[in-house]
Coordinates of C-alpha atoms and ligand atoms in Angstrom, one line a residue:
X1 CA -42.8 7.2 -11.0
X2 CA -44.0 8.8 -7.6
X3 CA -44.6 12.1 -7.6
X4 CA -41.5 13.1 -5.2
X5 CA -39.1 11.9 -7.5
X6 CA -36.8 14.5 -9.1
X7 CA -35.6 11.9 -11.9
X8 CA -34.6 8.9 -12.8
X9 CA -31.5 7.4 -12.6
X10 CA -29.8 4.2 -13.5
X11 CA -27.0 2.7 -12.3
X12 CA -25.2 0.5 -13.8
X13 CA -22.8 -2.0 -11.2
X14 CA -23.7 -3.5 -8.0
X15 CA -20.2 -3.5 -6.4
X16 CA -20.3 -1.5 -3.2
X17 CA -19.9 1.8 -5.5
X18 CA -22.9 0.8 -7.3
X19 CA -25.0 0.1 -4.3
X20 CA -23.6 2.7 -2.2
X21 CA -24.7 5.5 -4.3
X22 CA -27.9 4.0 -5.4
X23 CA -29.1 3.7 -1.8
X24 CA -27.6 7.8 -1.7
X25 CA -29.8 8.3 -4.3
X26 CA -33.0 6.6 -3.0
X27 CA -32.2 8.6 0.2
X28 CA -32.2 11.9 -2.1
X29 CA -35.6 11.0 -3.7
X30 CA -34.2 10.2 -7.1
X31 CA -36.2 7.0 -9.1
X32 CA -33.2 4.2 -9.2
X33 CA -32.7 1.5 -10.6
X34 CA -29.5 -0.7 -11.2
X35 CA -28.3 -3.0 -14.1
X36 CA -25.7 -4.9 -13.0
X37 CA -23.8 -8.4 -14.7
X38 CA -23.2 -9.7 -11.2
X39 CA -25.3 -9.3 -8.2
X40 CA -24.6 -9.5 -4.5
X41 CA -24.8 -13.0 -3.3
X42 CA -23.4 -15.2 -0.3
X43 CA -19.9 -15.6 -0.7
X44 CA -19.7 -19.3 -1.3
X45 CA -22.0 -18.9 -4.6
X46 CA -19.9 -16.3 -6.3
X47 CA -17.8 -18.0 -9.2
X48 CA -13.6 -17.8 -7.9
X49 CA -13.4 -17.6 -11.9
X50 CA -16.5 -16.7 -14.0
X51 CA -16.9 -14.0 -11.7
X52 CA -13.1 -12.8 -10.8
X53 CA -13.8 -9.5 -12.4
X54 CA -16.4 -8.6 -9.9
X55 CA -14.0 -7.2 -7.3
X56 CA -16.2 -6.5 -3.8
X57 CA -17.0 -10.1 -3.2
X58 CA -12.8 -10.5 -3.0
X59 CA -12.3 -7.7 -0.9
X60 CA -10.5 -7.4 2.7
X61 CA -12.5 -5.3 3.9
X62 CA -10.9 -2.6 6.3
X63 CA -10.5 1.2 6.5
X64 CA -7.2 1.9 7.3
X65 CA -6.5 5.7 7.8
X66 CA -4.0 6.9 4.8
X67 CA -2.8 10.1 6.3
X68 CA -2.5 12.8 3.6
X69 CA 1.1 14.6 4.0
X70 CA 1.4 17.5 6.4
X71 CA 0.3 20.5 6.0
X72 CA 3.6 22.1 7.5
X73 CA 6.2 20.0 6.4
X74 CA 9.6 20.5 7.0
X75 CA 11.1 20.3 3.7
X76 CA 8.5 21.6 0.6
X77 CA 6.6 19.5 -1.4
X78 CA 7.4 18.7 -5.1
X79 CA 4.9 19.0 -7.9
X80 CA 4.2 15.5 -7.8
X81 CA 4.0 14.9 -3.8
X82 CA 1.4 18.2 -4.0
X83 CA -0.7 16.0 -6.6
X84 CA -0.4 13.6 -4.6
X85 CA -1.1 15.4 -1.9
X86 CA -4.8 16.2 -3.2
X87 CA -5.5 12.8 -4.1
X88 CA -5.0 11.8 -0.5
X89 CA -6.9 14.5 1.2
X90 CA -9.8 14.4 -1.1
X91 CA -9.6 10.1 -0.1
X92 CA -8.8 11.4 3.0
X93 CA -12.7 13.6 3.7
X94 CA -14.5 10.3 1.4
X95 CA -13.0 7.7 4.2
X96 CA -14.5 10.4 7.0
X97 CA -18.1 10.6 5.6
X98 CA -17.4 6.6 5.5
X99 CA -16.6 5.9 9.0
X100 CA -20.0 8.8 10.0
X101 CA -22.0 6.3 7.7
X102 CA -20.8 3.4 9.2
X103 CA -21.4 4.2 12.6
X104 CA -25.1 5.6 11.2
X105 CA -25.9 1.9 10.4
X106 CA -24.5 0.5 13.9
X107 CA -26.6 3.1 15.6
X108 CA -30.1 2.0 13.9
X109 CA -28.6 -1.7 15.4
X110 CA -27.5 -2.6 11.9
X111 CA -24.5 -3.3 12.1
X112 CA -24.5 -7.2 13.1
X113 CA -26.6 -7.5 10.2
X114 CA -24.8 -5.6 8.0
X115 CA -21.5 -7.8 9.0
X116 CA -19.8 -4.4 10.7
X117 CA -17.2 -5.0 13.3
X118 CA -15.9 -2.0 15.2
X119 CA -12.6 -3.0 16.6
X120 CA -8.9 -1.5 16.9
X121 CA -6.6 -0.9 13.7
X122 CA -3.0 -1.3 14.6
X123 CA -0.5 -0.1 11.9
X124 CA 2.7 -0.9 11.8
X125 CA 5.9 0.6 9.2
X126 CA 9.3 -0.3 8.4
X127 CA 9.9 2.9 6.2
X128 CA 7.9 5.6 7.0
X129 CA 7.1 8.7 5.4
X130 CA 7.1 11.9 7.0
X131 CA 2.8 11.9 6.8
X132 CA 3.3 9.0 8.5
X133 CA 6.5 10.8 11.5
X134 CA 4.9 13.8 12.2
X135 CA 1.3 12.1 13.0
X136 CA 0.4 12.7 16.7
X137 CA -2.6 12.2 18.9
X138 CA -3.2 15.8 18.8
X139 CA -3.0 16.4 14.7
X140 CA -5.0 13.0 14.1
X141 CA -7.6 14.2 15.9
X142 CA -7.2 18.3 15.1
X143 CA -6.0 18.1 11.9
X144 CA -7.5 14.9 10.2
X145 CA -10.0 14.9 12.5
X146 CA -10.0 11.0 12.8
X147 CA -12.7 9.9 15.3
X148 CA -12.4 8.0 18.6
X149 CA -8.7 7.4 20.1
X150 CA -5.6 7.7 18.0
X151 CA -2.5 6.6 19.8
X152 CA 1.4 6.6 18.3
X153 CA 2.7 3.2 20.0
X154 CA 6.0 3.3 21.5
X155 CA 9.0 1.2 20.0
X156 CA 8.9 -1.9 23.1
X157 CA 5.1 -2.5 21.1
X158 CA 6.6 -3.1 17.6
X159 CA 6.9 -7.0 17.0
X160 CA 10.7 -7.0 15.8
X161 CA 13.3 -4.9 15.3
X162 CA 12.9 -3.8 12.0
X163 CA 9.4 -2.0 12.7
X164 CA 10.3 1.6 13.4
X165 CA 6.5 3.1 13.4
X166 CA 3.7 2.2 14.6
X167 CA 0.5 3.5 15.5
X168 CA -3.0 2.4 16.6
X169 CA -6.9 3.9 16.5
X170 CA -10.3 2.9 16.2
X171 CA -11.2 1.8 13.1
X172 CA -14.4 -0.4 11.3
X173 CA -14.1 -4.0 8.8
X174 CA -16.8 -5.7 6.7
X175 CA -17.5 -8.9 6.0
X176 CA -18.2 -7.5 1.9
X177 CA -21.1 -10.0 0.5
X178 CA -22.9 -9.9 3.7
X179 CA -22.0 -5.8 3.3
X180 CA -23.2 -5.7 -0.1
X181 CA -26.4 -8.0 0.4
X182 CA -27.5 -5.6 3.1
X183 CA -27.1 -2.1 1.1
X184 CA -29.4 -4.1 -1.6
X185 CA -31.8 -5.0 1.1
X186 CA -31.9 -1.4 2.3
X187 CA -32.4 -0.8 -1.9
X188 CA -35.0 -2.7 -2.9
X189 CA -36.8 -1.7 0.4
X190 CA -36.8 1.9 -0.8
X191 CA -38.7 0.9 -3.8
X192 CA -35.5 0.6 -5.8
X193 CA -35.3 -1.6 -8.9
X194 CA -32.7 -4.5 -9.6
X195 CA -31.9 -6.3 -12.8
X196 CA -29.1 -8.6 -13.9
X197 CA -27.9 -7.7 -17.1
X198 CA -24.5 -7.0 -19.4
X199 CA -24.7 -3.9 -21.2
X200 CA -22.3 -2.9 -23.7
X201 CA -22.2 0.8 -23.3
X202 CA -24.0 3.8 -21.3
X203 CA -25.6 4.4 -24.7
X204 CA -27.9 1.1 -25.0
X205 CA -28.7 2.2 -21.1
X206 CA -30.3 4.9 -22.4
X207 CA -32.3 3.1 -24.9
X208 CA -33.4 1.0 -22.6
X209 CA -34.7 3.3 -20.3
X210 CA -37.0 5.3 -23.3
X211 CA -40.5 6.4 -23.1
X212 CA -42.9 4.1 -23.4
X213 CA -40.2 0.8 -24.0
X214 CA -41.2 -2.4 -22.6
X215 CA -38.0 -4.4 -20.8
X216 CA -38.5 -6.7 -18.0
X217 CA -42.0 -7.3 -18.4
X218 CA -43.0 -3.8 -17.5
X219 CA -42.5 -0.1 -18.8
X220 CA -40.0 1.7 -17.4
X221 CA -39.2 5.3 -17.3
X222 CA -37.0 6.7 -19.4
X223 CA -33.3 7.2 -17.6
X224 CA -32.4 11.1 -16.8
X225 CA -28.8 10.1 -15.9
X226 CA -26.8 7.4 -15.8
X227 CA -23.9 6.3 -12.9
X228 CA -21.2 3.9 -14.5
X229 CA -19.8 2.2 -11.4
X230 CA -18.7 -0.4 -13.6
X231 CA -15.1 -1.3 -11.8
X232 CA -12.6 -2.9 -14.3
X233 CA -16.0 -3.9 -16.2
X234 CA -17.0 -2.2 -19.2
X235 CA -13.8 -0.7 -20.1
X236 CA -12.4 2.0 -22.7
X237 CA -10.5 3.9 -20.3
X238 CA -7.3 3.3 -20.8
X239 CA -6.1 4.8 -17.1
X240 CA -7.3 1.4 -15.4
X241 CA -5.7 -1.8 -14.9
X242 CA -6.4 -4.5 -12.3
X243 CA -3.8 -5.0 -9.3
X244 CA -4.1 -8.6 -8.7
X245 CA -4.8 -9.3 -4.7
X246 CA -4.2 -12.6 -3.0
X247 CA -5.3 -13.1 0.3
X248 CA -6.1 -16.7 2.9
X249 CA -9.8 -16.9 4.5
X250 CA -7.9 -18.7 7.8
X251 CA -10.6 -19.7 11.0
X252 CA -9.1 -17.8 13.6
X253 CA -10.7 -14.8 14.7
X254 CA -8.4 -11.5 15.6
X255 CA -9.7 -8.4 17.9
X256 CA -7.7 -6.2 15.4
X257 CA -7.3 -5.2 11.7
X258 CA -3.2 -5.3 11.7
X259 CA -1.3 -4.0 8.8
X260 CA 2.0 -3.6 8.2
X261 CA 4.4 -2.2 5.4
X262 CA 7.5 -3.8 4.6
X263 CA 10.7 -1.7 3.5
X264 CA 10.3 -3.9 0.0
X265 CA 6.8 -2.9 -0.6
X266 CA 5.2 -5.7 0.4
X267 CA 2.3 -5.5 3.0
X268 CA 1.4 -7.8 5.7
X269 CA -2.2 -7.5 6.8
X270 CA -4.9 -9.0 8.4
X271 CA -9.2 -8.2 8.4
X272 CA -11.7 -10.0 10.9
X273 CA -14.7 -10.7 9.1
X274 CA -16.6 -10.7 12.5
X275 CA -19.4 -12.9 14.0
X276 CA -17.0 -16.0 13.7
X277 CA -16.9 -16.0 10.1
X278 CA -13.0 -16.2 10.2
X279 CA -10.2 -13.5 9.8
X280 CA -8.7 -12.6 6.0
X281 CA -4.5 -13.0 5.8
X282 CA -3.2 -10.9 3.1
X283 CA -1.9 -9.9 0.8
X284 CA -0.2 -9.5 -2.7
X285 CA -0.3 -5.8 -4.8
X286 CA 0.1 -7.3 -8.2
X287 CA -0.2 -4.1 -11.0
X288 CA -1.4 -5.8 -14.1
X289 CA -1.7 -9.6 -13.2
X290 CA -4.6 -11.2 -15.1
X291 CA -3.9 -14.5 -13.0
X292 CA -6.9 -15.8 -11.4
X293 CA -4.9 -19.0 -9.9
X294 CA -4.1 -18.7 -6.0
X295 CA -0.3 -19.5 -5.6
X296 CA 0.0 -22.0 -2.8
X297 CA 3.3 -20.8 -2.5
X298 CA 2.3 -17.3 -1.7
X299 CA -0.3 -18.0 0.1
X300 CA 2.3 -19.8 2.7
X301 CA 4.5 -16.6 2.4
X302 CA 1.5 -14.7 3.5
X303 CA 0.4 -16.4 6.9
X304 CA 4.1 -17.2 7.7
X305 CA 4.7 -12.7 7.3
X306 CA 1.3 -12.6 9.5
X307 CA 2.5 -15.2 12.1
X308 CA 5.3 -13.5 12.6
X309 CA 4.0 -10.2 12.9
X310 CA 1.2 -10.9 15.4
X311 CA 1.3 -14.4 16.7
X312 CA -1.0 -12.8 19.6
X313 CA -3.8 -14.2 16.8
X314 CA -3.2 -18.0 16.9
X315 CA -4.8 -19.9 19.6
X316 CA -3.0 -21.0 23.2
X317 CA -0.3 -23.8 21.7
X318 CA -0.8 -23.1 18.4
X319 CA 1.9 -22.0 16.0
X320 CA -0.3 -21.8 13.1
X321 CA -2.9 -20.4 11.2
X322 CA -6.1 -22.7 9.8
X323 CA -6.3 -21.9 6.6
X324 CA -10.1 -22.4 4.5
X325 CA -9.9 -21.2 1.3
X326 CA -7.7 -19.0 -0.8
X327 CA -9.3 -15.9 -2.4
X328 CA -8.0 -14.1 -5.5
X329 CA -9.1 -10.7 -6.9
X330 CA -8.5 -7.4 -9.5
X331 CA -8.6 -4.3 -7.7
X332 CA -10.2 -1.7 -10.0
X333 CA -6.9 0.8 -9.9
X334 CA -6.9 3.8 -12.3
X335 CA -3.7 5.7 -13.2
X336 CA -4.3 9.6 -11.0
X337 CA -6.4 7.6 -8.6
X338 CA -10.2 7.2 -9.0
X339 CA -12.6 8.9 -11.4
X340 CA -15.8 10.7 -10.2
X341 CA -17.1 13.1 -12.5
X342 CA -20.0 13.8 -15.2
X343 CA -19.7 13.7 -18.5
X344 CA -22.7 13.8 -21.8
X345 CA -21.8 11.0 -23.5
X346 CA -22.0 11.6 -27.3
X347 CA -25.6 9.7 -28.6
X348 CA -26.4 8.6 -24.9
X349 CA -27.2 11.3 -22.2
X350 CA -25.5 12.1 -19.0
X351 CA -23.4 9.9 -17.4
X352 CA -21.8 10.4 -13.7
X353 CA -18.7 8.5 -13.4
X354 CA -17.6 6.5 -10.6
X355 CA -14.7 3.8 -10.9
X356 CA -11.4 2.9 -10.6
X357 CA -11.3 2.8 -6.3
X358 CA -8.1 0.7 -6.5
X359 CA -7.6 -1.1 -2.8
X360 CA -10.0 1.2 -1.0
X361 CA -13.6 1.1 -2.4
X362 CA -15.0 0.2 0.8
X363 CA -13.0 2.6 2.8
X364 CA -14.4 5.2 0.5
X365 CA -17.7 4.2 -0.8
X366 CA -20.3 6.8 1.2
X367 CA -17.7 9.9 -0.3
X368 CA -17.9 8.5 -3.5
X369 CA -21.8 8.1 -3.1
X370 CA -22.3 11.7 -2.1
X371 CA -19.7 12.5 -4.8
X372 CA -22.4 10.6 -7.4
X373 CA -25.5 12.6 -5.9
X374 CA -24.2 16.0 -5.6
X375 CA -23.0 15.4 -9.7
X376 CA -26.4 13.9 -10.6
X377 CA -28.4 16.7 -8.2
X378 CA -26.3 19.5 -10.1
X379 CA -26.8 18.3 -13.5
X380 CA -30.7 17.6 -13.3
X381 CA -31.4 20.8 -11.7
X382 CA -29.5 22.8 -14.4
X383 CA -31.3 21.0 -17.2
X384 CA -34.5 21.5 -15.4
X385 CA -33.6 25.2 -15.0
X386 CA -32.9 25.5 -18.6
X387 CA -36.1 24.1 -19.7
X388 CA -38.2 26.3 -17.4
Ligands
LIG1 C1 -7.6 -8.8 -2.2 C2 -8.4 -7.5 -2.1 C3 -8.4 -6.9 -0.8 C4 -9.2 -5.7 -0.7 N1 -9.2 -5.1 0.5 C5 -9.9 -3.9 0.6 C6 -10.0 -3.3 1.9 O1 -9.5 -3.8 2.9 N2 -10.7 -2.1 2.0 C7 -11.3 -1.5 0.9 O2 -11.9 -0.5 1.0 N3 -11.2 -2.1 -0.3 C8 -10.5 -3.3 -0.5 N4 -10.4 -3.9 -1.7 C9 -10.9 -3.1 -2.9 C10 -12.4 -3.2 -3.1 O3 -12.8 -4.6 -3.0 C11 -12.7 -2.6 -4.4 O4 -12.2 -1.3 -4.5 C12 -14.2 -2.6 -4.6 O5 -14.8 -3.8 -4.4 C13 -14.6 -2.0 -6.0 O6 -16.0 -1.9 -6.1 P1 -16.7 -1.5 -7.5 O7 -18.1 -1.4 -7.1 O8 -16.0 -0.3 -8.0 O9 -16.4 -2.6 -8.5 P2 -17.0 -4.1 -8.6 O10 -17.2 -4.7 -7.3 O11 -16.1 -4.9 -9.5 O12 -18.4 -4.0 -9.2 C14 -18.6 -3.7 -10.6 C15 -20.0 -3.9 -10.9 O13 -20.2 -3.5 -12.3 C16 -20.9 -4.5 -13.0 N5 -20.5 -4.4 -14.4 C17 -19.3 -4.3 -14.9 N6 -19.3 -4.3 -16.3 C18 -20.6 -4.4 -16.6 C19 -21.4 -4.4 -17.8 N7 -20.7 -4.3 -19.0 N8 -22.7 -4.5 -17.8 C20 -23.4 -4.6 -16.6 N9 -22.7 -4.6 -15.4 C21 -21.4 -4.5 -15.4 C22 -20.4 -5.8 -12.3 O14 -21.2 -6.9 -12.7 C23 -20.5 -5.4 -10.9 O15 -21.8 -5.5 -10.5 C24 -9.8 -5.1 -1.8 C25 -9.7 -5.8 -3.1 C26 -9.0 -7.0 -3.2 C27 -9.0 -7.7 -4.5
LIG2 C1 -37.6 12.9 0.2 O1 -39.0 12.8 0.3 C2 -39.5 12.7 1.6 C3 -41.0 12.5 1.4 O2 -41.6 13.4 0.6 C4 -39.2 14.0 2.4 O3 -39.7 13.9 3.7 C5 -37.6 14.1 2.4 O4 -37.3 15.3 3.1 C6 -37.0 14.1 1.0 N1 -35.6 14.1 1.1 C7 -34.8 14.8 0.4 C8 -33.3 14.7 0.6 O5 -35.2 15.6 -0.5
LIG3 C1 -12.4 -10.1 -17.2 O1 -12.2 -9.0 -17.9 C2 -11.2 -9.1 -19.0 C3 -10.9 -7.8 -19.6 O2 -12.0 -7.1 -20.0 C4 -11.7 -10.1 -20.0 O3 -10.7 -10.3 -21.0 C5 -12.0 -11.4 -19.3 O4 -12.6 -12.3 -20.2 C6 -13.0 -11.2 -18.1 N1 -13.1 -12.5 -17.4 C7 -14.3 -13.0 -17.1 C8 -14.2 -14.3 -16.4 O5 -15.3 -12.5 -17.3
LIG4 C1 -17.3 3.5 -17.7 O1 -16.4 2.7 -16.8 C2 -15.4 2.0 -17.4 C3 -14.6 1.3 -16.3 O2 -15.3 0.1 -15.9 C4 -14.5 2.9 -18.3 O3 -13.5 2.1 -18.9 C5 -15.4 3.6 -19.3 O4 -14.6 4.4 -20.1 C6 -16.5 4.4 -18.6 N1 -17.3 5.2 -19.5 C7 -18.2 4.9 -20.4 C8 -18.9 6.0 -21.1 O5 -18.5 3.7 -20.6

């Protein structure tokens, strides 16, 4: 271990929590290595099946702003709407310190490597809530301080009738494996350490990691803390459950990440992938559906809603989309919204978790990785105080 480090830490998952806050870490100095059962990849070699519990390869992936509800609202707010409330701020600041890392990487000319686009996010609602009514220029900008333009569109933009809000702002997608294969680029080139590997608990972590134990053909140090970004993965917790997401991979490309809300609760959206690697239709919200299967039938559903909503996408002549392959996945969702926290683990050591990101662990992933180093930094310097 160089003499800079402050510790080591392992993480275990190499979904874009995983690598996100292990590439936070290396930034902070700490020693890191991840264990992870599945790896970053190209897209096309990641198993639809073997691997369907790996959620970032399936992923969208856009930020959408989720605007948390007014501060002044005209009516108070119930117990459960002020819970919620907090939830959505605190998501809220993590998609901020998102966006700030996002443009960080375009402006050391990452980005095209990276698979960034920076384009326009158009949202459009058939219900609104008030968070949604009483959102201007002036209190995106003031109060949610959202960056660049933010613009409420007027009701001659809407694409039908039953569209009654809509807004637009500037806004960033991924393309997620070549997203994911870059942050373990940027990893490995910080002297971080990679191995594939199932592990059954935070516990056998530990024991890995011990003095003077021999595991990968080489001695290791032993592990000071350990991050369990594990996603649906490794799981006790009985808060989290997948939410089944199907989505269409069509050819088109779109200048715009388009989402719309149905009064029914279904959603209607769309995320370029950039650099003419296609555009994702979506999408289903499926709370506890284990099936890995596309449905063809959904799937036409799908680009028929998007067609409809924003035909502005299909080519001169055209009146449909292309489609290339359907794509199915579990969001990692977790009853009272994600867990980031440290705990000592009984018989293991301690343990910083950071799972259950739902729909938005790409959106959020830089808040969540500070949230991981600020826990770890806290813990280690206690202990080191302690021992002093
Ligand atoms: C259809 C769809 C659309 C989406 N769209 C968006 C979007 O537009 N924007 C957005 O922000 N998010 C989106 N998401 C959500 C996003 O993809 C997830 O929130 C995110 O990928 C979760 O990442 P994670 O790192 O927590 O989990 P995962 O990616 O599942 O990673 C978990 C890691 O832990 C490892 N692991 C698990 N168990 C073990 C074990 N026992 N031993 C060793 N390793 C283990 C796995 O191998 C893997 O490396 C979408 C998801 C879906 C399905
Ligand atoms: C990490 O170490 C480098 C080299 O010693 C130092 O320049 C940098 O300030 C350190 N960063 C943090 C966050 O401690
Ligand atoms: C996905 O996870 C579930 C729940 O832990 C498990 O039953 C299933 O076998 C896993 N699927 C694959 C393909 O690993
Ligand atoms: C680690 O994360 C999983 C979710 O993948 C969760 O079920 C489990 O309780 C967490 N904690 C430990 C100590 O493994």
């Amino acid at each position: 271990m160089s003499n800079k480090s402050k510790g080591h830490v392992v993480v275990i998952g190499a979904g874009v929590i995983g690598l996100s806050s292990a590439l936070a870490l290396l930034e902070a100095n700490y020693t890191t290595t991840i264990l992870a059962k599945d790896l970053p990849a190209p897209f096309e070699s990641i198993d639809p099946r073997g691997q369907i519990n790996f959620t970032s390869p399936w992923g969208g992936a856009h930020n959408r702003w989720v605007p948390p509800f007014p501060t002044v609202p005209s009516t108070p707010l119930t117990a459960a709407q002020q819970s919620e409330h907090a939830l959505r701020a605190r998501e809220h600041a993590f998609s901020l310190s998102t966006f700030h890392r996002m443009k960080h990487f375009q402006s050391q000319n990452q980005a095209q490597q990276a698979g960034i686009t920076f384009l326009k996010g158009i949202e459009y609602l058939e219900t609104p809530g008030p968070e949604y009514l009483s959102l201007t220029a002036e209190r995106a900008s003031q109060e949610l301080g959202l960056p660049g333009t933010f613009r409420v569109l007027e009701s001659h933009e809407f694409p039908d009738d039953k569209i009654t809000w809509g807004c637009e702002y500037d806004t960033w997608c991924v393309n997620p494996m070549q997203y994911c294969l870059f942050l373990l680029g940027q990893i490995i080139a910080r002297g971080g350490k990679v191995f594939k590997r199932e592990v059954r608990s935070t516990a056998e972590v530990f024991q890995l990691f011990s003095d003077g134990v021999k595991e990968f053909g080489e001695t290791l140090p032993k592990a000071d803390a350990v991050v369990n970004a594990t996603g649906v993965g490794m799981g006790d917790d009985e808060l989290v459950f997948p939410t089944r997401g199907q989505t269409c991979l069509v050819q088109e490309p779109c200048e715009a990440t388009v989402t719309r809300q149905n009064a029914d609760g279904s959603w209607t959206f769309c995320v370029p992938r950039g650099y003419g690697a296609g555009t994702i239709i979506g999408g289903t919200k499926e709370p506890d559906n284990w099936d890995p299967k596309p449905d063809p039938q959904a799937r036409e559903r799908l680009l028929r809603a998007f067609e409809g909503t924003y035909p502005k996408m299909l080519a001169e002549g055209k009146t449909r989309l292309t489609p290339v392959r359907d794509i199915v996945g579990r969001r990692p969702t977790r009853k009272g919204g994600l867990r980031l926290e440290g705990e000592m683990v009984d018989g293991a050591g301690f343990v910083m978790h950071a799972y259950g990101l739902g729909g938005r662990g790409y959106e959020l992933s830089w808040g969540v990785a500070e949230g991981v180093v600020e826990g770890i930094k806290g813990y280690l310097e206690k202990e080191r105080g302690s021992r002093l």
